[in-house]
Amino acid sequence: MTTPIYLDSNATTQVHPQVLEAMLPFLRDAWHNPSAGYSAGRAVKAALETARERVAEWIGASPHEVIFTGCGTESNNLAIQSMAGALPVDSPHILVSTIEHSAVFRPTEALAERGFQVSRISVLENGRVDLSALERQLASAAGGIVSIMWANNETGVVQPIPEIAEMAKAAGCLVHTDAIQAVGKVPVRVDEVPVDYLSISGHKFHAPKGVGALYVRQGSPLEPAIRGGGQESGRRSGTENVAYAVGLGEAAVLMQHAAADGTLDRVKSLRDQLESALAAQIPGLQLNGARENRTGNVAHVSFPGKTAAEMLPALDAAGLQCSAGSACMTGKSQPSHVQKAMGFSDERALSSLRLSLSIFTTEEEIERAVEILTSICG
Ligand code: PLP
């Protein structure tokens, strides 16, 4: 049987062989505690700090502004809880968009139960945050919290985070962005955009699952979620997962190269090729999300008269792995909140698939994927 075609890279990506190679010495030989005072421990600590520098350099941060975490969900929770903990009692207002990931919705819902006022900012039909709605809400949320994602996990739509951050900072808010689906796909620089916190997850860009990072701007409040031995400058205690942090650092370097050497442009042209071929062969097909402001690796497509629930098993059997909307929605026959927020009918939302590529996707795979998709979904 031929190897299945993997078009679900927004769910997770395969660990890059170079990342694995970089990690192995820290599982096999250099396994010492990075807090140990002898030379073997110091060498491990040095590798951890090099990984931090690599991640920091990639996003334009200083190394001490990068905290390693266990996943993107933890990074989002840590940021949101830190902001909430720092908020004066008289301005407990939190603004999020209607298309956030559950790793932002759930912690803000928990805060709503504790008396915080949480408002959701609407998006336009193209999936971008409605800046005039944000402006109106900011008028009553001055000094509060704003958490808006950089790129959406379902549609790949990239938000105007520079403008959003400027507006929110002008209103005296603390600003977090979930950049988990943006890093490694579009330029993300905290030296150019005034966010206070930014979340990263390794498994979305060829590092393993189980490692993430939170950028915390120097001077922005941070309330440790885990207290103990004082690792990560007291901000996230627990003996550091050195091998995985090293993997994250290596993946950060690889993705910088992928942006510079044309690899990401190649991915984008494969995605464009996929969309044009499907649009040419399937009457009534709808391509969802803003045309220009999207990560280059995602096609979000509605297939008229079909449902994802019926297409997905057939595609899987034919050797194409992809998902309906987002991985968390797969298996549920409810339209995704993202597509509902974009104003899609239930029918359109339930007929859509997310096809997400990575730097490993080949032209031959895209040609085969088009054949499979047109025969099953056309
Ligand atoms: N935020 C976004 C936008 C995501 O796409 C994901 C993963 O799907 C997460 C948060 C959660 O990240 P992790 O799986 O590392 O916890």
Tab-separated table of C-alpha atoms and ligand atoms in Angstrom:
chain	number	residue	atom	x	y	z
A	1	MET	CA	0.000	0.000	0.000
A	2	THR	CA	1.287	3.474	-0.840
A	3	THR	CA	2.126	5.824	2.038
A	4	PRO	CA	-0.876	7.999	2.908
A	5	ILE	CA	-0.740	11.645	1.910
A	6	TYR	CA	-0.604	13.796	5.032
A	7	LEU	CA	-2.492	17.076	4.697
A	8	ASP	CA	-3.193	17.688	8.389
A	9	SER	CA	-0.128	19.680	9.388
A	10	ASN	CA	-2.130	22.204	11.408
A	11	ALA	CA	-3.056	19.308	13.727
A	12	THR	CA	0.563	18.282	14.135
A	13	THR	CA	3.741	17.836	12.121
A	14	GLN	CA	6.308	15.092	11.938
A	15	VAL	CA	9.498	15.592	13.928
A	16	HIS	CA	12.187	16.754	11.498
A	17	PRO	CA	15.078	14.225	11.319
A	18	GLN	CA	17.521	17.060	12.070
A	19	VAL	CA	15.502	17.949	15.178
A	20	LEU	CA	15.580	14.339	16.343
A	21	GLU	CA	19.347	14.182	15.771
A	22	ALA	CA	19.835	17.353	17.806
A	23	MET	CA	17.750	15.918	20.664
A	24	LEU	CA	19.181	12.408	20.908
A	25	PRO	CA	22.449	13.268	22.710
A	26	PHE	CA	20.383	14.822	25.518
A	27	LEU	CA	18.398	11.618	25.982
A	28	ARG	CA	21.336	9.231	25.568
A	29	ASP	CA	24.543	10.805	26.883
A	30	ALA	CA	24.069	14.334	28.202
A	31	TRP	CA	21.239	13.423	30.589
A	32	HIS	CA	22.549	15.292	33.628
A	33	ASN	CA	20.500	17.738	35.635
A	34	PRO	CA	20.987	21.230	34.183
A	35	SER	CA	20.998	22.650	37.723
A	36	ALA	CA	23.951	20.438	38.767
A	37	GLY	CA	27.143	22.308	39.622
A	38	TYR	CA	29.627	19.900	37.978
A	39	SER	CA	30.771	20.267	34.385
A	40	ALA	CA	28.391	17.676	32.875
A	41	GLY	CA	25.412	19.553	34.381
A	42	ARG	CA	26.792	22.878	33.214
A	43	ALA	CA	27.131	21.540	29.664
A	44	VAL	CA	23.471	20.489	29.679
A	45	LYS	CA	22.479	23.890	31.051
A	46	ALA	CA	24.476	25.545	28.262
A	47	ALA	CA	22.542	23.542	25.650
A	48	LEU	CA	19.271	24.604	27.257
A	49	GLU	CA	20.334	28.251	27.121
A	50	THR	CA	21.446	27.933	23.490
A	51	ALA	CA	17.981	26.571	22.673
A	52	ARG	CA	16.413	29.554	24.450
A	53	GLU	CA	18.636	31.952	22.479
A	54	ARG	CA	17.618	30.283	19.232
A	55	VAL	CA	13.906	30.625	19.957
A	56	ALA	CA	14.401	34.213	21.148
A	57	GLU	CA	16.393	35.199	18.073
A	58	TRP	CA	13.742	33.733	15.785
A	59	ILE	CA	10.985	35.955	17.205
A	60	GLY	CA	13.091	39.036	18.009
A	61	ALA	CA	13.057	38.561	21.794
A	62	SER	CA	15.740	38.532	24.474
A	63	PRO	CA	16.520	35.030	25.774
A	64	HIS	CA	15.325	35.816	29.313
A	65	GLU	CA	11.909	36.668	27.855
A	66	VAL	CA	11.413	33.054	26.687
A	67	ILE	CA	10.015	30.427	29.080
A	68	PHE	CA	9.906	26.787	27.993
A	69	THR	CA	6.542	25.127	28.667
A	70	GLY	CA	5.000	21.693	28.111
A	71	CYS	CA	2.715	22.728	25.225
A	72	GLY	CA	0.911	25.596	23.565
A	73	THR	CA	-2.100	25.120	25.827
A	74	GLU	CA	0.107	25.661	28.872
A	75	SER	CA	1.621	28.789	27.301
A	76	ASN	CA	-1.856	30.255	26.689
A	77	ASN	CA	-3.036	29.398	30.215
A	78	LEU	CA	0.099	30.834	31.800
A	79	ALA	CA	-0.272	34.103	29.908
A	80	ILE	CA	-3.986	34.485	30.593
A	81	GLN	CA	-3.697	33.656	34.285
A	82	SER	CA	-0.747	36.024	34.658
A	83	MET	CA	-2.642	38.877	33.035
A	84	ALA	CA	-5.762	38.209	35.118
A	85	GLY	CA	-3.710	38.074	38.311
A	86	ALA	CA	-2.229	41.487	37.545
A	87	LEU	CA	-5.480	43.209	36.687
A	88	PRO	CA	-6.799	45.828	39.136
A	89	VAL	CA	-10.060	44.661	40.717
A	90	ASP	CA	-12.006	47.545	39.226
A	91	SER	CA	-11.212	46.696	35.576
A	92	PRO	CA	-11.701	42.965	35.165
A	93	HIS	CA	-12.443	43.121	31.420
A	94	ILE	CA	-11.098	40.533	28.983
A	95	LEU	CA	-11.451	40.734	25.201
A	96	VAL	CA	-10.931	37.705	22.996
A	97	SER	CA	-12.010	37.052	19.417
A	98	THR	CA	-14.859	34.710	18.472
A	99	ILE	CA	-12.440	32.374	16.675
A	100	GLU	CA	-9.941	31.554	19.423
A	101	HIS	CA	-8.778	28.021	20.166
A	102	SER	CA	-10.261	26.294	23.220
A	103	ALA	CA	-6.851	26.802	24.877
A	104	VAL	CA	-7.849	30.499	25.124
A	105	PHE	CA	-11.628	30.117	25.493
A	106	ARG	CA	-11.525	27.654	28.420
A	107	PRO	CA	-9.188	29.657	30.682
A	108	THR	CA	-11.110	32.880	29.958
A	109	GLU	CA	-14.432	31.096	30.637
A	110	ALA	CA	-13.007	29.978	33.994
A	111	LEU	CA	-12.182	33.634	34.721
A	112	ALA	CA	-15.725	34.652	33.723
A	113	GLU	CA	-17.000	32.308	36.432
A	114	ARG	CA	-14.826	34.227	38.890
A	115	GLY	CA	-16.426	37.545	37.966
A	116	PHE	CA	-14.323	38.769	35.052
A	117	GLN	CA	-16.277	40.274	32.204
A	118	VAL	CA	-15.287	38.428	29.025
A	119	SER	CA	-16.357	39.845	25.654
A	120	ARG	CA	-15.843	38.225	22.271
A	121	ILE	CA	-14.894	40.390	19.314
A	122	SER	CA	-16.583	39.386	16.063
A	123	VAL	CA	-14.799	38.556	12.812
A	124	LEU	CA	-15.715	39.490	9.248
A	125	GLU	CA	-16.765	36.928	6.634
A	126	ASN	CA	-13.125	36.661	5.560
A	127	GLY	CA	-12.192	35.489	9.074
A	128	ARG	CA	-10.339	38.665	10.121
A	129	VAL	CA	-11.138	40.418	13.372
A	130	ASP	CA	-13.525	43.341	12.952
A	131	LEU	CA	-11.290	46.220	14.050
A	132	SER	CA	-14.191	48.635	14.469
A	133	ALA	CA	-15.862	46.148	16.865
A	134	LEU	CA	-12.554	45.891	18.726
A	135	GLU	CA	-12.301	49.667	18.943
A	136	ARG	CA	-15.839	49.912	20.386
A	137	GLN	CA	-15.129	47.205	22.970
A	138	LEU	CA	-11.787	48.746	23.933
A	139	ALA	CA	-13.633	51.915	24.921
A	140	SER	CA	-15.097	50.028	27.898
A	141	ALA	CA	-12.166	47.648	28.420
A	142	ALA	CA	-9.394	50.181	29.046
A	143	GLY	CA	-6.731	48.752	31.328
A	144	GLY	CA	-7.995	45.215	30.768
A	145	ILE	CA	-6.778	42.191	28.810
A	146	VAL	CA	-6.752	41.402	25.105
A	147	SER	CA	-6.001	37.910	23.783
A	148	ILE	CA	-6.317	37.460	20.020
A	149	MET	CA	-4.672	34.757	17.949
A	150	TRP	CA	-2.090	35.589	15.270
A	151	ALA	CA	-3.311	32.956	12.790
A	152	ASN	CA	-6.362	30.732	12.943
A	153	ASN	CA	-5.882	26.985	13.172
A	154	GLU	CA	-8.831	26.139	10.897
A	155	THR	CA	-8.659	28.703	8.110
A	156	GLY	CA	-5.056	29.904	8.391
A	157	VAL	CA	-6.373	33.501	8.319
A	158	VAL	CA	-3.738	35.871	9.688
A	159	GLN	CA	-5.008	38.617	11.988
A	160	PRO	CA	-3.785	42.217	11.839
A	161	ILE	CA	-1.900	41.697	15.110
A	162	PRO	CA	0.323	44.784	14.731
A	163	GLU	CA	-2.778	47.044	14.564
A	164	ILE	CA	-4.623	45.064	17.241
A	165	ALA	CA	-1.658	45.254	19.618
A	166	GLU	CA	-1.202	48.993	18.993
A	167	MET	CA	-4.894	49.654	19.657
A	168	ALA	CA	-4.924	47.515	22.802
A	169	LYS	CA	-1.727	49.058	24.188
A	170	ALA	CA	-3.126	52.540	23.515
A	171	ALA	CA	-6.101	51.516	25.698
A	172	GLY	CA	-3.694	50.462	28.459
A	173	CYS	CA	-4.375	46.728	28.098
A	174	LEU	CA	-2.092	43.756	28.559
A	175	VAL	CA	-1.905	41.891	25.248
A	176	HIS	CA	-1.436	38.193	24.546
A	177	THR	CA	-1.400	36.497	21.165
A	178	ASP	CA	-1.698	32.778	20.501
A	179	ALA	CA	0.860	32.561	17.678
A	180	ILE	CA	0.863	28.758	17.651
A	181	GLN	CA	-0.354	28.559	14.042
A	182	ALA	CA	1.629	31.583	12.886
A	183	VAL	CA	5.245	30.889	13.824
A	184	GLY	CA	7.081	29.003	11.127
A	185	LYS	CA	4.513	30.144	8.565
A	186	VAL	CA	4.537	33.956	8.607
A	187	PRO	CA	7.073	36.384	10.092
A	188	VAL	CA	6.414	36.811	13.825
A	189	ARG	CA	8.545	39.446	15.563
A	190	VAL	CA	7.960	40.775	19.073
A	191	ASP	CA	10.463	43.575	18.459
A	192	GLU	CA	8.070	44.954	15.835
A	193	VAL	CA	4.728	44.244	17.497
A	194	PRO	CA	3.967	45.438	21.047
A	195	VAL	CA	2.451	42.249	22.486
A	196	ASP	CA	3.229	41.388	26.113
A	197	TYR	CA	2.904	37.617	25.697
A	198	LEU	CA	3.130	35.240	22.740
A	199	SER	CA	2.497	31.477	22.719
A	200	ILE	CA	4.402	28.894	20.686
A	201	SER	CA	3.928	25.130	20.357
A	202	GLY	CA	6.741	22.912	19.053
A	203	HIS	CA	4.707	20.195	17.382
A	204	LYS	CA	3.246	22.619	14.853
A	205	PHE	CA	6.669	23.206	13.294
A	206	HIS	CA	8.551	19.890	13.353
A	207	ALA	CA	9.629	19.776	17.005
A	208	PRO	CA	8.012	17.054	19.143
A	209	LYS	CA	4.728	17.196	20.989
A	210	GLY	CA	5.178	18.112	24.640
A	211	VAL	CA	7.223	21.291	24.343
A	212	GLY	CA	6.192	24.893	23.862
A	213	ALA	CA	7.326	28.345	24.836
A	214	LEU	CA	5.830	31.520	26.182
A	215	TYR	CA	7.358	34.873	25.334
A	216	VAL	CA	6.883	37.336	28.212
A	217	ARG	CA	7.981	40.887	27.528
A	218	GLN	CA	10.469	42.250	30.072
A	219	GLY	CA	8.429	43.934	32.811
A	220	SER	CA	5.081	42.290	31.972
A	221	PRO	CA	3.587	40.404	34.922
A	222	LEU	CA	4.055	36.658	35.196
A	223	GLU	CA	2.307	34.564	37.812
A	224	PRO	CA	3.989	31.120	37.952
A	225	ALA	CA	1.481	28.316	37.437
A	226	ILE	CA	3.937	25.779	38.831
A	227	ARG	CA	6.015	26.605	41.878
A	228	GLY	CA	8.917	24.562	43.142
A	229	GLY	CA	12.645	24.488	42.592
A	230	GLY	CA	12.754	27.818	40.775
A	231	GLN	CA	13.717	26.625	37.285
A	232	GLU	CA	13.052	28.914	34.327
A	233	SER	CA	13.937	31.863	36.597
A	234	GLY	CA	11.219	30.823	39.041
A	235	ARG	CA	8.554	31.212	36.370
A	236	ARG	CA	7.968	27.521	35.622
A	237	SER	CA	9.498	25.168	38.139
A	238	GLY	CA	10.340	21.534	37.433
A	239	THR	CA	13.558	20.046	36.075
A	240	GLU	CA	13.753	21.253	32.505
A	241	ASN	CA	12.896	18.981	29.575
A	242	VAL	CA	16.273	19.696	28.003
A	243	ALA	CA	16.100	17.349	25.015
A	244	TYR	CA	12.740	18.753	23.949
A	245	ALA	CA	13.835	22.356	24.473
A	246	VAL	CA	16.883	21.593	22.307
A	247	GLY	CA	14.487	20.161	19.686
A	248	LEU	CA	12.421	23.357	19.817
A	249	GLY	CA	15.552	25.455	19.325
A	250	GLU	CA	16.666	23.339	16.379
A	251	ALA	CA	13.213	23.555	14.772
A	252	ALA	CA	13.274	27.347	15.214
A	253	VAL	CA	16.528	27.501	13.236
A	254	LEU	CA	15.161	25.155	10.570
A	255	MET	CA	12.052	27.267	10.121
A	256	GLN	CA	14.135	30.410	9.796
A	257	HIS	CA	16.036	28.699	6.987
A	258	ALA	CA	12.765	27.531	5.412
A	259	ALA	CA	11.572	31.139	5.302
A	260	ALA	CA	14.855	32.405	3.845
A	261	ASP	CA	15.588	29.705	1.252
A	262	GLY	CA	12.202	29.685	-0.493
A	263	THR	CA	10.833	26.509	1.135
A	264	LEU	CA	7.798	28.320	2.583
A	265	ASP	CA	7.155	29.918	-0.828
A	266	ARG	CA	7.221	26.436	-2.365
A	267	VAL	CA	4.632	25.256	0.205
A	268	LYS	CA	2.434	28.247	-0.639
A	269	SER	CA	2.603	27.562	-4.366
A	270	LEU	CA	1.676	23.910	-3.756
A	271	ARG	CA	-1.309	25.089	-1.699
A	272	ASP	CA	-2.308	27.494	-4.489
A	273	GLN	CA	-1.938	24.678	-7.016
A	274	LEU	CA	-4.209	22.469	-4.869
A	275	GLU	CA	-6.863	25.182	-4.583
A	276	SER	CA	-6.833	26.068	-8.293
A	277	ALA	CA	-7.034	22.440	-9.373
A	278	LEU	CA	-9.970	21.764	-7.036
A	279	ALA	CA	-11.767	24.968	-8.051
A	280	ALA	CA	-11.331	24.091	-11.737
A	281	GLN	CA	-12.673	20.557	-11.348
A	282	ILE	CA	-15.430	20.813	-8.749
A	283	PRO	CA	-18.381	23.069	-9.655
A	284	GLY	CA	-19.604	25.247	-6.776
A	285	LEU	CA	-16.507	24.675	-4.633
A	286	GLN	CA	-15.906	27.449	-2.100
A	287	LEU	CA	-12.474	28.536	-0.876
A	288	ASN	CA	-12.854	29.978	2.593
A	289	GLY	CA	-11.011	32.750	4.413
A	290	ALA	CA	-9.236	35.902	3.308
A	291	ARG	CA	-7.349	35.325	0.047
A	292	GLU	CA	-4.262	37.337	0.897
A	293	ASN	CA	-3.995	37.277	4.656
A	294	ARG	CA	-3.542	33.570	5.158
A	295	THR	CA	-0.703	31.299	6.134
A	296	GLY	CA	0.663	29.713	2.967
A	297	ASN	CA	0.050	26.132	4.064
A	298	VAL	CA	-3.740	25.913	4.494
A	299	ALA	CA	-6.627	25.403	2.087
A	300	HIS	CA	-10.012	25.579	3.780
A	301	VAL	CA	-12.582	24.348	1.303
A	302	SER	CA	-16.360	23.764	1.263
A	303	PHE	CA	-17.561	20.969	-1.045
A	304	PRO	CA	-21.167	21.597	-2.155
A	305	GLY	CA	-23.652	18.872	-1.274
A	306	LYS	CA	-21.155	16.850	0.789
A	307	THR	CA	-20.466	16.570	4.486
A	308	ALA	CA	-17.093	16.233	6.137
A	309	ALA	CA	-18.539	13.354	8.156
A	310	GLU	CA	-19.050	11.344	4.960
A	311	MET	CA	-15.958	12.551	3.097
A	312	LEU	CA	-13.358	11.956	5.812
A	313	PRO	CA	-13.660	8.152	6.150
A	314	ALA	CA	-13.659	7.772	2.344
A	315	LEU	CA	-10.603	10.002	2.008
A	316	ASP	CA	-8.839	8.087	4.753
A	317	ALA	CA	-9.587	4.791	2.999
A	318	ALA	CA	-8.225	6.285	-0.231
A	319	GLY	CA	-5.003	7.331	1.507
A	320	LEU	CA	-5.560	11.024	2.246
A	321	GLN	CA	-5.326	12.263	5.832
A	322	CYS	CA	-6.938	15.624	6.513
A	323	SER	CA	-9.523	17.034	8.859
A	324	ALA	CA	-12.853	18.747	9.139
A	325	GLY	CA	-12.343	22.307	10.304
A	326	SER	CA	-10.019	21.463	13.153
A	327	ALA	CA	-8.773	18.263	14.752
A	328	CYS	CA	-10.897	18.829	17.857
A	329	MET	CA	-14.037	19.010	15.701
A	330	THR	CA	-13.401	15.734	13.901
A	331	GLY	CA	-16.051	13.183	14.782
A	332	LYS	CA	-18.471	15.843	16.005
A	333	SER	CA	-21.238	16.765	13.635
A	334	GLN	CA	-21.570	20.351	14.842
A	335	PRO	CA	-20.378	23.193	12.669
A	336	SER	CA	-17.161	24.705	13.921
A	337	HIS	CA	-17.402	27.901	15.964
A	338	VAL	CA	-14.878	29.518	13.616
A	339	GLN	CA	-17.017	29.034	10.545
A	340	LYS	CA	-20.171	30.063	12.396
A	341	ALA	CA	-18.345	33.219	13.519
A	342	MET	CA	-17.529	33.915	9.856
A	343	GLY	CA	-21.269	33.787	9.135
A	344	PHE	CA	-21.303	30.465	7.258
A	345	SER	CA	-24.526	28.460	7.089
A	346	ASP	CA	-24.473	25.108	8.914
A	347	GLU	CA	-24.526	23.395	5.527
A	348	ARG	CA	-21.420	25.219	4.283
A	349	ALA	CA	-19.600	24.743	7.581
A	350	LEU	CA	-20.368	21.024	7.736
A	351	SER	CA	-19.204	20.543	4.141
A	352	SER	CA	-15.730	21.944	4.684
A	353	LEU	CA	-12.339	20.342	4.983
A	354	ARG	CA	-9.028	21.721	6.168
A	355	LEU	CA	-6.115	20.643	3.987
A	356	SER	CA	-2.870	21.725	5.633
A	357	LEU	CA	0.580	21.244	4.131
A	358	SER	CA	4.066	21.257	5.613
A	359	ILE	CA	7.602	21.673	4.340
A	360	PHE	CA	7.570	17.923	3.622
A	361	THR	CA	4.596	18.046	1.226
A	362	THR	CA	5.579	17.203	-2.351
A	363	GLU	CA	4.119	18.158	-5.722
A	364	GLU	CA	3.414	14.510	-6.440
A	365	GLU	CA	1.386	14.274	-3.223
A	366	ILE	CA	-0.644	17.342	-4.179
A	367	GLU	CA	-1.373	15.848	-7.623
A	368	ARG	CA	-2.538	12.593	-6.010
A	369	ALA	CA	-4.538	14.515	-3.397
A	370	VAL	CA	-6.374	16.416	-6.159
A	371	GLU	CA	-7.277	13.120	-7.869
A	372	ILE	CA	-8.572	11.618	-4.621
A	373	LEU	CA	-10.477	14.753	-3.601
A	374	THR	CA	-12.138	15.219	-6.988
A	375	SER	CA	-13.215	11.587	-7.127
A	376	ILE	CA	-14.615	11.511	-3.562
A	377	CYS	CA	-15.748	15.086	-2.931
A	378	GLY	CA	-16.597	16.276	-6.462
B	1	PLP	N1	-3.805	27.263	19.914
B	1	PLP	C1	-3.916	26.965	18.621
B	1	PLP	C2	-4.271	28.046	17.643
B	1	PLP	C3	-3.723	25.655	18.187
B	1	PLP	O1	-3.866	25.363	16.878
B	1	PLP	C4	-3.390	24.651	19.123
B	1	PLP	C5	-3.231	23.244	18.704
B	1	PLP	O2	-4.007	22.741	17.926
B	1	PLP	C6	-3.251	25.014	20.462
B	1	PLP	C7	-3.470	26.324	20.823
B	1	PLP	C8	-2.856	24.017	21.508
B	1	PLP	O3	-1.483	23.696	21.394
B	1	PLP	P1	-0.897	22.363	22.063
B	1	PLP	O4	-1.430	21.210	21.277
B	1	PLP	O5	0.587	22.482	21.957
B	1	PLP	O6	-1.350	22.355	23.474
